[in-house]
């Protein structure tokens, strides 16, 4: 006897939207929802399985017996199975047992819309609801000014499992502990935002969370969903935004996941040329299927809606854009126009961004995209993909390559450093030094720097100064802010003990002050994505390996002068051309003793002289420390 009552949360309108790929709040309908029906408390279940012959809910409430609780298929050919099971509630564990139409395939699947999952390696879903009382009203009311593209945007990228660990207990910090320790640390460091590597449930720790199985559930590794909300809430209460890494590009083949869900290729593309990633041995979403588009867009909206996220950093966009991504000739099929672009994925991304910015105009989407595909961060109404920002992978590659060279050779490679300015304003670029740059033998950032210990740290200070004063927003992976020597290891804590040493604590102090400089100086953020916010003073002094430039805000009184010396030879009495008379007010010097510098090259305020230089009417002589960067503000008379 079936113990499931026929009941539905779907209206005909919901079904029509779902079939059309236009339902962007599916989490309100699918999954498990605790309700009261005819005076009986229980749980409504619904799942999409169009190729199923039968769907049973199995769990700890029926001893995992198949057939005890059979769901009912809807009459409208939507492929939705649903029903109400009395006396099932919060904390009950379940899966869907699905028999396919051909009788040959039986799958046991976690709920794609589950709000909570068992702690890995367990794989079942958990019936869950929470009534978290948010206290971030002030942030949510005013966050547009924090998340705008003309606002400071300095991001601290974090892997929650390895940021800091309880050594004596050999465990990661919980969401509750992170709400105290991580929040206070980020606030002290003056970062404006935190970006979390994927916190959606994932089965395999070495994937770092980039192969998901629980798209609607914060990982149970660190606590309950409402405890993750507490972490977000505490960040907001301290005026810190939160970005979440989000992975709509692929998913793992784990038997309890989305793959071959109902005995058919339901979520993945059935053609292996479009549905399987050769690099990651994972499955690719079928962007041509309307219901899959609705699933993904609903998932993106879910984290903005239910968890107050301030934005999504979308992973592996390049792999979605191109049909030949990581494929040899003959392993991919051109699109209908003979090109290599994945037209369905492009349409999906445009639709995703359009819906996000309509519903949440005060957030940002950020594309991790490594190619020259045009208009990634341009609005969809102009033909762009509609992202708010795009990672500047070219800047990252060229800059790290340049800094890895011995200073004596840098004069031959200055173009590597300055080339980014030829395309810096084609997109809204974020400059990333991310987790991908400190793994798999690439070495830590500090260990890429040449020279002895002093030169390594001076180079690192110079790199960060150049990064923070270059046009664009920026992102720094945890550990880099104090010069961690070892490559990142997801299984162990950052090397916090290094802060007892002056060079490492000096780098931490430098990042704190650079964040403060960035936040306080409008010239560094008001036009960070606009060409008229930057102007070269000198980029061709190869022999001395010196570059100098202006950063400009909306008001001329905020204009900054930045000069960098990429050799260990101090540049004294170095003349630079300037646009106006007045005085150079010293704001920052990476060679200060508090940062681990020599402290020998003090930057004082300098009177600008009526002497032509660099094709300008005025100039001043400055001192640029060895492997150093200095920042001045022009104060007019």
XYZ file of C-alpha atoms in Angstrom:
637
model
C 0.000 0.000 0.000
C 1.389 3.382 -0.988
C 1.710 5.698 2.012
C 2.184 8.831 -0.080
C -0.669 11.344 -0.432
C -1.153 13.038 -3.786
C -0.211 16.684 -3.304
C 1.580 19.346 -5.337
C 3.297 22.664 -4.795
C 3.356 23.271 -8.548
C 0.791 25.399 -10.318
C 0.199 25.086 -14.047
C 2.121 28.339 -14.406
C 5.095 26.814 -12.566
C 5.072 23.846 -14.915
C 4.941 26.037 -18.008
C 7.847 28.130 -16.764
C 9.840 25.008 -15.898
C 9.339 23.480 -19.328
C 10.264 26.781 -20.981
C 13.452 27.107 -18.932
C 12.140 30.315 -17.319
C 11.450 29.201 -13.736
C 14.192 30.753 -11.614
C 12.904 29.830 -8.128
C 12.636 26.061 -8.444
C 14.013 25.552 -4.925
C 10.634 26.785 -3.647
C 8.954 23.805 -5.333
C 11.414 20.930 -5.790
C 13.086 18.994 -3.000
C 11.737 18.254 0.453
C 9.469 20.785 2.158
C 8.007 20.370 5.632
C 4.313 21.272 5.498
C 1.025 20.541 7.262
C -1.612 18.864 5.083
C -5.129 18.327 6.424
C -3.867 18.834 9.953
C -1.028 16.313 9.549
C 2.606 17.389 9.778
C 4.895 15.790 7.207
C 7.124 16.405 4.215
C 6.321 17.045 0.578
C 8.830 15.563 -1.869
C 9.243 16.334 -5.559
C 11.879 15.351 -8.087
C 12.356 15.621 -11.850
C 12.794 12.166 -13.414
C 11.055 12.004 -16.819
C 12.587 8.652 -17.777
C 11.473 6.929 -14.571
C 8.949 4.130 -14.312
C 8.750 4.421 -10.520
C 10.272 6.743 -7.922
C 10.409 5.772 -4.256
C 11.510 7.853 -1.303
C 13.712 5.620 0.834
C 15.113 6.675 4.164
C 15.518 6.143 7.873
C 11.740 6.479 8.295
C 10.991 3.351 6.235
C 14.161 1.316 6.867
C 15.324 2.169 3.324
C 12.717 -0.192 1.883
C 11.890 0.342 -1.762
C 8.192 0.717 -2.612
C 6.991 1.850 0.815
C 6.676 5.454 -0.281
C 6.119 5.676 -4.035
C 5.798 9.168 -5.454
C 3.130 10.032 -8.028
C 3.993 11.215 -11.509
C 2.224 14.323 -12.745
C -0.223 14.038 -15.609
C 1.251 16.942 -17.584
C 4.309 15.175 -19.016
C 6.615 17.436 -17.034
C 8.441 14.374 -15.683
C 7.886 15.525 -12.094
C 7.237 12.966 -9.362
C 5.780 14.219 -6.099
C 3.785 13.468 -2.985
C 3.289 14.062 0.731
C 4.615 11.645 3.365
C 3.128 12.151 6.855
C 5.266 12.180 10.000
C 8.518 12.764 8.120
C 10.287 15.904 9.279
C 13.455 17.812 10.038
C 16.479 15.569 10.369
C 15.090 12.559 8.530
C 17.539 11.099 6.000
C 16.465 10.050 2.520
C 17.273 9.303 -1.101
C 15.274 8.714 -4.252
C 15.260 5.171 -5.638
C 14.478 5.413 -9.325
C 13.554 2.583 -11.702
C 13.913 3.610 -15.310
C 11.385 2.982 -18.025
C 13.426 0.198 -19.553
C 13.430 -1.721 -16.219
C 17.149 -2.330 -16.615
C 18.437 0.641 -14.644
C 17.826 1.388 -10.966
C 19.525 4.382 -9.374
C 19.677 5.665 -5.789
C 20.105 9.411 -5.844
C 20.539 12.224 -3.386
C 17.959 14.974 -3.771
C 19.295 17.590 -6.238
C 17.440 20.280 -4.267
C 18.261 19.090 -0.736
C 18.909 21.917 1.732
C 21.250 19.757 3.774
C 23.375 16.673 3.054
C 24.962 14.073 5.259
C 28.587 14.633 6.221
C 30.826 13.024 3.566
C 31.626 10.245 2.929
C 27.937 9.594 3.655
C 25.786 10.613 0.708
C 22.116 10.834 1.703
C 20.010 13.994 1.819
C 18.514 15.432 4.993
C 15.055 16.940 5.383
C 15.761 20.422 6.689
C 14.313 23.825 7.407
C 15.626 26.767 9.361
C 14.199 30.055 10.498
C 17.387 32.069 10.810
C 16.865 35.594 12.099
C 19.050 37.814 9.911
C 20.630 40.866 11.518
C 22.304 42.348 8.428
C 19.495 44.722 7.450
C 21.813 47.709 7.374
C 24.229 46.011 4.981
C 21.466 44.710 2.716
C 19.865 48.133 2.582
C 23.097 49.869 1.578
C 25.136 47.160 -0.106
C 24.837 48.623 -3.572
C 27.450 51.198 -2.628
C 29.750 48.399 -1.336
C 29.350 46.162 -4.399
C 29.318 48.807 -7.140
C 31.961 48.750 -9.868
C 33.074 52.241 -8.818
C 33.605 51.129 -5.204
C 36.685 49.545 -3.590
C 36.683 45.812 -4.297
C 39.566 44.020 -2.576
C 38.884 40.315 -2.159
C 40.384 37.763 0.241
C 39.988 34.273 -1.257
C 39.500 31.538 1.332
C 39.297 27.764 1.481
C 37.370 27.241 4.710
C 38.819 23.815 5.430
C 42.440 24.954 5.523
C 42.403 28.629 6.485
C 42.980 27.744 10.103
C 42.661 24.426 11.899
C 42.314 23.246 15.488
C 45.635 21.421 15.623
C 44.987 19.590 18.879
C 41.676 18.246 17.525
C 42.913 17.826 13.946
C 39.881 19.548 12.468
C 38.844 22.608 10.527
C 37.089 25.528 12.146
C 33.291 25.399 12.163
C 31.063 28.009 10.588
C 30.444 29.385 14.084
C 34.157 29.615 14.858
C 34.834 31.187 11.464
C 32.125 33.766 12.165
C 34.398 34.939 14.963
C 37.971 34.324 13.818
C 37.763 34.778 10.040
C 35.520 37.824 10.252
C 37.730 39.613 12.778
C 40.847 38.822 10.724
C 39.408 40.078 7.429
C 38.194 43.230 9.142
C 41.648 43.826 10.631
C 43.249 43.331 7.207
C 40.901 45.906 5.620
C 39.680 43.636 2.804
C 36.293 44.695 1.439
C 35.102 41.208 0.461
C 35.704 37.541 1.158
C 35.453 34.971 -1.628
C 34.839 31.402 -0.530
C 35.935 28.479 -2.636
C 32.833 26.300 -3.170
C 30.885 25.672 0.019
C 28.113 23.704 -1.721
C 28.225 20.033 -0.730
C 30.882 17.981 -2.497
C 32.003 14.375 -1.973
C 35.746 14.508 -2.660
C 38.042 16.727 -0.575
C 40.868 16.938 -3.163
C 38.417 18.562 -5.614
C 38.446 21.590 -3.243
C 34.693 21.764 -3.792
C 34.750 22.261 -7.558
C 32.836 19.015 -8.242
C 29.476 19.389 -6.541
C 26.715 16.976 -5.633
C 24.646 19.155 -3.270
C 23.985 22.351 -5.187
C 21.502 23.761 -2.668
C 23.227 22.698 0.560
C 26.170 24.313 2.342
C 28.666 21.573 3.060
C 28.013 19.841 6.358
C 31.774 19.633 6.991
C 31.611 22.858 8.995
C 28.124 22.810 10.468
C 24.460 23.408 9.733
C 23.002 25.689 7.027
C 21.863 28.252 9.576
C 25.397 28.344 10.986
C 26.683 29.235 7.546
C 24.076 31.999 7.484
C 25.559 33.193 10.776
C 28.973 33.477 9.100
C 27.503 35.520 6.241
C 25.565 37.644 8.715
C 28.664 38.411 10.793
C 30.596 39.412 7.701
C 27.843 41.818 6.713
C 27.552 43.233 10.209
C 31.243 44.112 9.905
C 30.791 45.727 6.468
C 32.432 42.849 4.603
C 30.858 41.426 1.459
C 30.828 37.734 0.590
C 31.313 36.151 -2.840
C 30.727 32.458 -3.474
C 32.519 30.331 -6.036
C 29.844 28.694 -8.184
C 30.308 25.811 -10.613
C 27.741 25.525 -13.446
C 30.296 24.051 -15.834
C 30.506 20.408 -14.797
C 29.688 17.866 -12.093
C 31.131 14.521 -10.922
C 30.029 11.035 -11.922
C 29.472 9.908 -8.302
C 26.612 7.403 -8.214
C 24.487 9.498 -5.825
C 24.892 12.699 -7.859
C 23.235 14.167 -10.930
C 24.832 11.847 -13.474
C 22.545 9.372 -15.301
C 19.953 10.496 -12.779
C 16.848 8.609 -13.897
C 18.569 6.047 -16.074
C 19.082 8.635 -18.803
C 21.371 11.576 -19.489
C 19.099 14.009 -17.669
C 21.360 16.822 -16.485
C 24.389 16.038 -18.676
C 24.548 16.351 -22.448
C 24.039 12.911 -24.034
C 26.729 13.547 -26.672
C 30.104 12.863 -25.013
C 31.661 15.555 -27.191
C 29.508 18.061 -25.319
C 28.798 16.143 -22.137
C 32.140 14.906 -20.799
C 35.206 16.818 -19.631
C 38.378 14.946 -20.643
C 40.532 16.960 -18.223
C 38.421 16.591 -15.106
C 36.706 13.270 -15.915
C 33.411 14.930 -15.127
C 30.059 15.508 -16.804
C 28.999 18.722 -18.537
C 25.548 20.224 -18.074
C 23.215 20.118 -21.047
C 22.650 23.835 -21.638
C 20.355 22.980 -24.543
C 17.744 21.567 -22.158
C 15.337 24.127 -20.718
C 14.810 22.340 -17.434
C 18.572 22.194 -16.830
C 18.867 25.931 -17.437
C 16.095 26.507 -14.900
C 17.903 24.282 -12.391
C 21.169 26.194 -12.730
C 19.719 29.702 -12.713
C 17.504 28.786 -9.764
C 20.596 27.582 -7.958
C 22.423 30.849 -8.542
C 19.408 32.841 -7.334
C 19.096 30.546 -4.291
C 22.447 31.621 -2.828
C 21.672 35.287 -3.408
C 18.178 34.942 -1.979
C 18.486 32.498 0.895
C 22.070 33.201 1.974
C 22.432 36.920 1.161
C 25.523 36.369 -1.005
C 26.894 39.546 -2.565
C 27.982 37.860 -5.749
C 29.026 34.701 -7.530
C 32.419 34.008 -9.034
C 31.572 31.649 -11.893
C 34.171 28.931 -12.348
C 35.639 27.620 -15.611
C 33.737 29.922 -17.965
C 36.190 29.258 -20.797
C 35.348 25.547 -20.700
C 31.699 26.442 -21.183
C 32.249 28.902 -24.011
C 34.122 26.654 -26.419
C 33.146 23.284 -27.856
C 36.804 22.448 -28.509
C 37.981 23.277 -24.989
C 40.791 20.801 -24.205
C 39.802 18.639 -27.173
C 41.737 17.516 -30.224
C 40.498 17.676 -33.797
C 37.741 15.142 -34.290
C 36.774 15.213 -30.616
C 34.317 18.071 -31.001
C 31.598 19.130 -33.399
C 31.254 22.710 -34.687
C 28.114 24.675 -33.988
C 25.448 25.276 -36.618
C 27.482 28.138 -38.075
C 30.690 26.138 -38.248
C 32.257 27.872 -35.246
C 33.753 26.602 -32.002
C 31.497 28.595 -29.668
C 28.978 26.707 -27.529
C 25.925 28.759 -28.452
C 23.648 27.141 -25.862
C 26.126 27.820 -23.055
C 26.505 31.424 -24.202
C 22.726 31.876 -24.169
C 22.601 30.312 -20.709
C 25.200 32.722 -19.315
C 23.420 35.716 -20.783
C 20.125 34.560 -19.305
C 21.795 33.858 -15.959
C 23.314 37.321 -15.676
C 20.199 39.056 -16.934
C 18.059 37.409 -14.259
C 20.583 38.012 -11.487
C 20.932 41.715 -12.223
C 17.166 42.168 -12.618
C 16.489 40.516 -9.271
C 19.616 41.643 -7.435
C 21.062 44.795 -9.025
C 23.259 45.290 -5.962
C 25.430 42.166 -6.442
C 28.210 41.170 -8.839
C 28.865 38.153 -11.013
C 32.530 37.544 -11.817
C 33.763 35.324 -14.630
C 36.850 33.164 -14.239
C 37.599 33.252 -17.954
C 41.055 32.863 -19.448
C 40.582 33.580 -23.165
C 40.086 36.687 -25.291
C 36.387 35.991 -25.793
C 34.917 39.491 -26.243
C 32.523 41.429 -24.035
C 32.423 39.028 -21.129
C 31.731 41.862 -18.675
C 29.595 43.964 -20.989
C 25.778 44.145 -20.599
C 23.632 41.648 -22.441
C 21.714 44.459 -24.159
C 24.993 45.399 -25.868
C 25.632 41.787 -26.880
C 27.884 40.926 -23.953
C 27.709 37.950 -21.596
C 26.544 40.263 -18.837
C 29.070 39.526 -16.075
C 29.984 42.370 -13.735
C 33.709 41.583 -13.795
C 36.196 39.176 -15.345
C 39.425 37.754 -13.953
C 42.464 39.279 -15.687
C 44.362 36.047 -16.271
C 46.730 37.660 -18.781
C 47.879 40.214 -16.198
C 48.450 37.461 -13.664
C 50.501 35.319 -16.050
C 52.621 38.144 -17.496
C 53.246 39.827 -14.148
C 54.324 36.665 -12.331
C 56.567 35.775 -15.279
C 58.177 39.206 -15.144
C 58.717 39.113 -11.390
C 60.304 35.659 -11.586
C 63.195 37.096 -13.631
C 66.377 38.363 -12.049
C 66.264 42.187 -11.947
C 69.320 42.439 -14.188
C 67.284 40.869 -17.010
C 64.066 42.801 -16.476
C 65.018 45.658 -18.786
C 64.636 43.211 -21.663
C 61.131 42.210 -20.581
C 59.457 45.435 -19.516
C 56.769 44.870 -22.127
C 55.597 41.847 -20.117
C 54.822 44.250 -17.310
C 53.229 47.062 -19.291
C 51.381 45.019 -21.934
C 48.288 44.670 -19.720
C 47.534 48.348 -20.233
C 46.878 47.758 -23.941
C 43.694 45.846 -23.081
C 43.019 46.761 -19.432
C 39.783 48.576 -20.237
C 38.250 46.130 -22.693
C 36.616 44.418 -19.701
C 35.898 45.158 -16.049
C 38.969 43.272 -14.886
C 39.712 41.829 -11.474
C 43.422 41.131 -10.878
C 43.716 37.677 -9.292
C 46.524 35.999 -7.408
C 44.379 32.985 -6.628
C 44.692 29.473 -5.232
C 45.473 28.123 -8.718
C 48.797 29.985 -8.659
C 50.153 28.307 -5.513
C 49.562 24.586 -6.172
C 50.838 21.740 -8.310
C 54.485 22.750 -8.246
C 53.936 26.365 -9.296
C 55.417 27.423 -5.926
C 54.133 30.010 -3.520
C 54.140 33.654 -4.617
C 57.108 34.532 -2.381
C 59.132 31.573 -3.652
C 58.746 32.788 -7.233
C 60.644 35.945 -6.354
C 64.372 35.936 -7.228
C 67.303 36.939 -5.045
C 68.192 36.551 -1.395
C 65.637 36.739 1.379
C 65.585 40.537 1.505
C 65.188 40.817 -2.262
C 62.449 38.195 -2.311
C 60.372 40.112 0.204
C 61.133 43.464 -1.427
C 59.959 42.005 -4.741
C 56.806 40.730 -3.062
C 56.072 44.137 -1.555
C 56.627 45.698 -4.972
C 54.350 43.150 -6.659
C 51.524 43.856 -4.236
C 51.993 47.618 -4.533
C 51.860 47.337 -8.321
C 48.766 45.106 -8.102
C 46.832 47.459 -5.816
C 47.624 50.532 -7.916
C 47.006 48.892 -11.305
C 43.534 49.612 -12.750
C 40.914 47.074 -11.733
C 39.742 45.364 -8.584
C 41.915 42.699 -6.977
C 41.903 39.298 -5.299
C 44.503 37.663 -3.062
C 44.470 34.043 -1.923
C 44.858 33.317 1.774
C 48.438 32.946 2.977
C 49.785 35.271 0.305
C 49.013 38.199 2.585
C 51.870 37.190 4.888
C 54.227 35.539 2.419
C 53.552 31.869 3.069
C 56.527 29.854 1.844
C 54.892 26.494 1.260
C 52.446 25.751 -1.520
C 48.843 25.640 -0.407
C 47.772 22.274 1.017
C 44.003 21.807 1.407
C 44.599 19.304 4.214
C 46.553 21.556 6.546
C 46.348 25.001 8.084
C 48.109 28.074 6.783
C 51.533 28.601 8.354
C 50.419 31.209 10.850
C 53.568 30.681 12.911
C 55.500 32.628 10.253
C 54.051 35.863 11.607
C 56.592 35.757 14.423
C 59.198 36.749 11.827
C 59.560 40.390 10.786
C 59.548 39.868 7.034
C 56.266 37.931 7.154
C 54.552 40.252 9.613
C 55.824 43.133 7.461
C 54.034 41.738 4.398
C 50.859 41.406 6.461
C 51.182 45.023 7.562
C 51.808 46.055 3.945
C 48.606 44.372 2.730
C 46.652 45.971 5.564
C 47.922 49.397 4.544
C 47.463 48.799 0.808
C 43.844 47.848 1.465
C 43.462 51.010 3.498
C 45.090 53.097 0.742
C 42.812 51.536 -1.871
C 39.704 52.230 0.195
C 40.646 55.793 1.091
C 41.890 57.041 -2.283
C 39.031 57.562 -4.803
C 41.525 57.673 -7.683
C 42.182 53.955 -7.126
C 38.559 52.837 -7.447
C 36.197 55.448 -8.891
C 37.422 54.838 -12.454
C 39.148 51.496 -11.958
C 37.494 50.116 -15.122
C 37.682 53.284 -17.220
C 40.481 54.371 -19.559
C 40.395 57.950 -18.318
C 41.196 56.711 -14.824
C 44.772 55.874 -15.876
C 47.559 57.716 -17.651
C 51.154 56.746 -18.272
C 53.861 59.116 -17.124
C 56.670 56.838 -18.287
C 56.575 53.229 -19.450
C 59.663 53.064 -21.680
C 62.554 53.514 -19.242
C 63.725 49.969 -19.844
C 67.306 50.660 -18.840
C 66.344 51.645 -15.300
C 63.341 49.291 -15.138
C 61.153 52.107 -13.862
C 57.506 52.782 -14.660
C 55.402 55.716 -13.508
C 51.733 56.496 -14.025
C 48.769 58.534 -12.851
C 45.592 57.148 -11.339
C 42.663 59.515 -11.624
C 39.309 59.812 -9.921
C 36.267 61.942 -10.548
C 37.950 64.930 -8.921
C 41.375 66.171 -10.018
C 42.355 66.845 -6.404
C 42.349 63.076 -5.830
C 44.825 62.233 -8.604
C 47.715 59.972 -7.595
C 51.250 59.539 -8.881
C 52.740 56.047 -8.695
C 56.345 55.128 -9.483
C 57.960 51.688 -9.296
C 61.576 50.582 -9.424
C 62.008 46.950 -10.427
C 65.739 46.732 -9.668
C 67.675 46.647 -6.370
C 69.425 49.901 -7.345
C 67.798 52.968 -5.714
C 66.726 55.674 -8.136
C 67.573 58.985 -6.495
C 66.645 62.344 -7.979
C 64.522 60.579 -10.564
C 62.576 63.174 -12.513
C 59.012 62.537 -13.613
C 56.713 64.755 -15.643
C 53.531 65.945 -13.952
C 50.271 67.505 -15.160
C 49.963 70.363 -12.683
C 51.781 72.593 -10.255
C 51.603 72.130 -6.520
C 53.054 69.561 -4.168
C 53.478 65.797 -4.102
C 52.068 64.475 -0.810
C 53.628 61.148 0.170
C 51.031 58.441 0.869
C 52.852 55.115 0.603
C 56.379 53.712 0.403
C 56.894 49.948 0.235
C 60.436 50.301 1.625
C 59.333 51.440 5.059
C 60.927 49.560 7.934
C 57.546 48.506 9.300
C 57.058 46.463 6.126
C 60.501 44.848 6.290
C 62.113 47.445 4.045
C 65.376 49.287 4.613
C 63.749 52.438 5.942
C 66.623 54.356 4.341
C 64.644 56.008 1.547
C 62.099 58.240 3.177
C 59.572 59.803 0.845
C 58.889 63.352 1.901
C 56.500 65.835 0.359
C 57.996 67.401 -2.784
C 57.353 70.746 -4.459
C 56.467 70.367 -8.138
C 58.622 72.595 -10.345
C 57.839 74.559 -13.477
C 60.187 72.416 -15.571
C 59.112 70.395 -18.603
C 59.656 66.646 -18.580
C 57.995 63.620 -20.167
C 56.180 65.982 -22.559
C 54.567 67.762 -19.605
C 54.894 71.330 -18.380
C 55.807 70.412 -14.808
C 57.988 67.874 -13.053
C 59.512 66.796 -9.776
C 62.497 64.775 -8.627
C 61.623 61.789 -6.476
C 63.483 58.910 -4.908
C 62.294 55.399 -5.730
C 63.661 52.816 -3.271
C 65.316 49.599 -4.472
C 62.662 47.097 -5.552
C 60.163 49.625 -4.301
C 56.977 51.479 -5.144
C 55.910 54.924 -3.974
C 52.541 56.653 -4.117
C 51.918 60.414 -3.967
C 48.846 62.575 -4.180
C 49.039 65.805 -6.193
C 47.959 68.724 -4.079
C 47.431 71.807 -6.162
C 48.372 75.301 -5.088
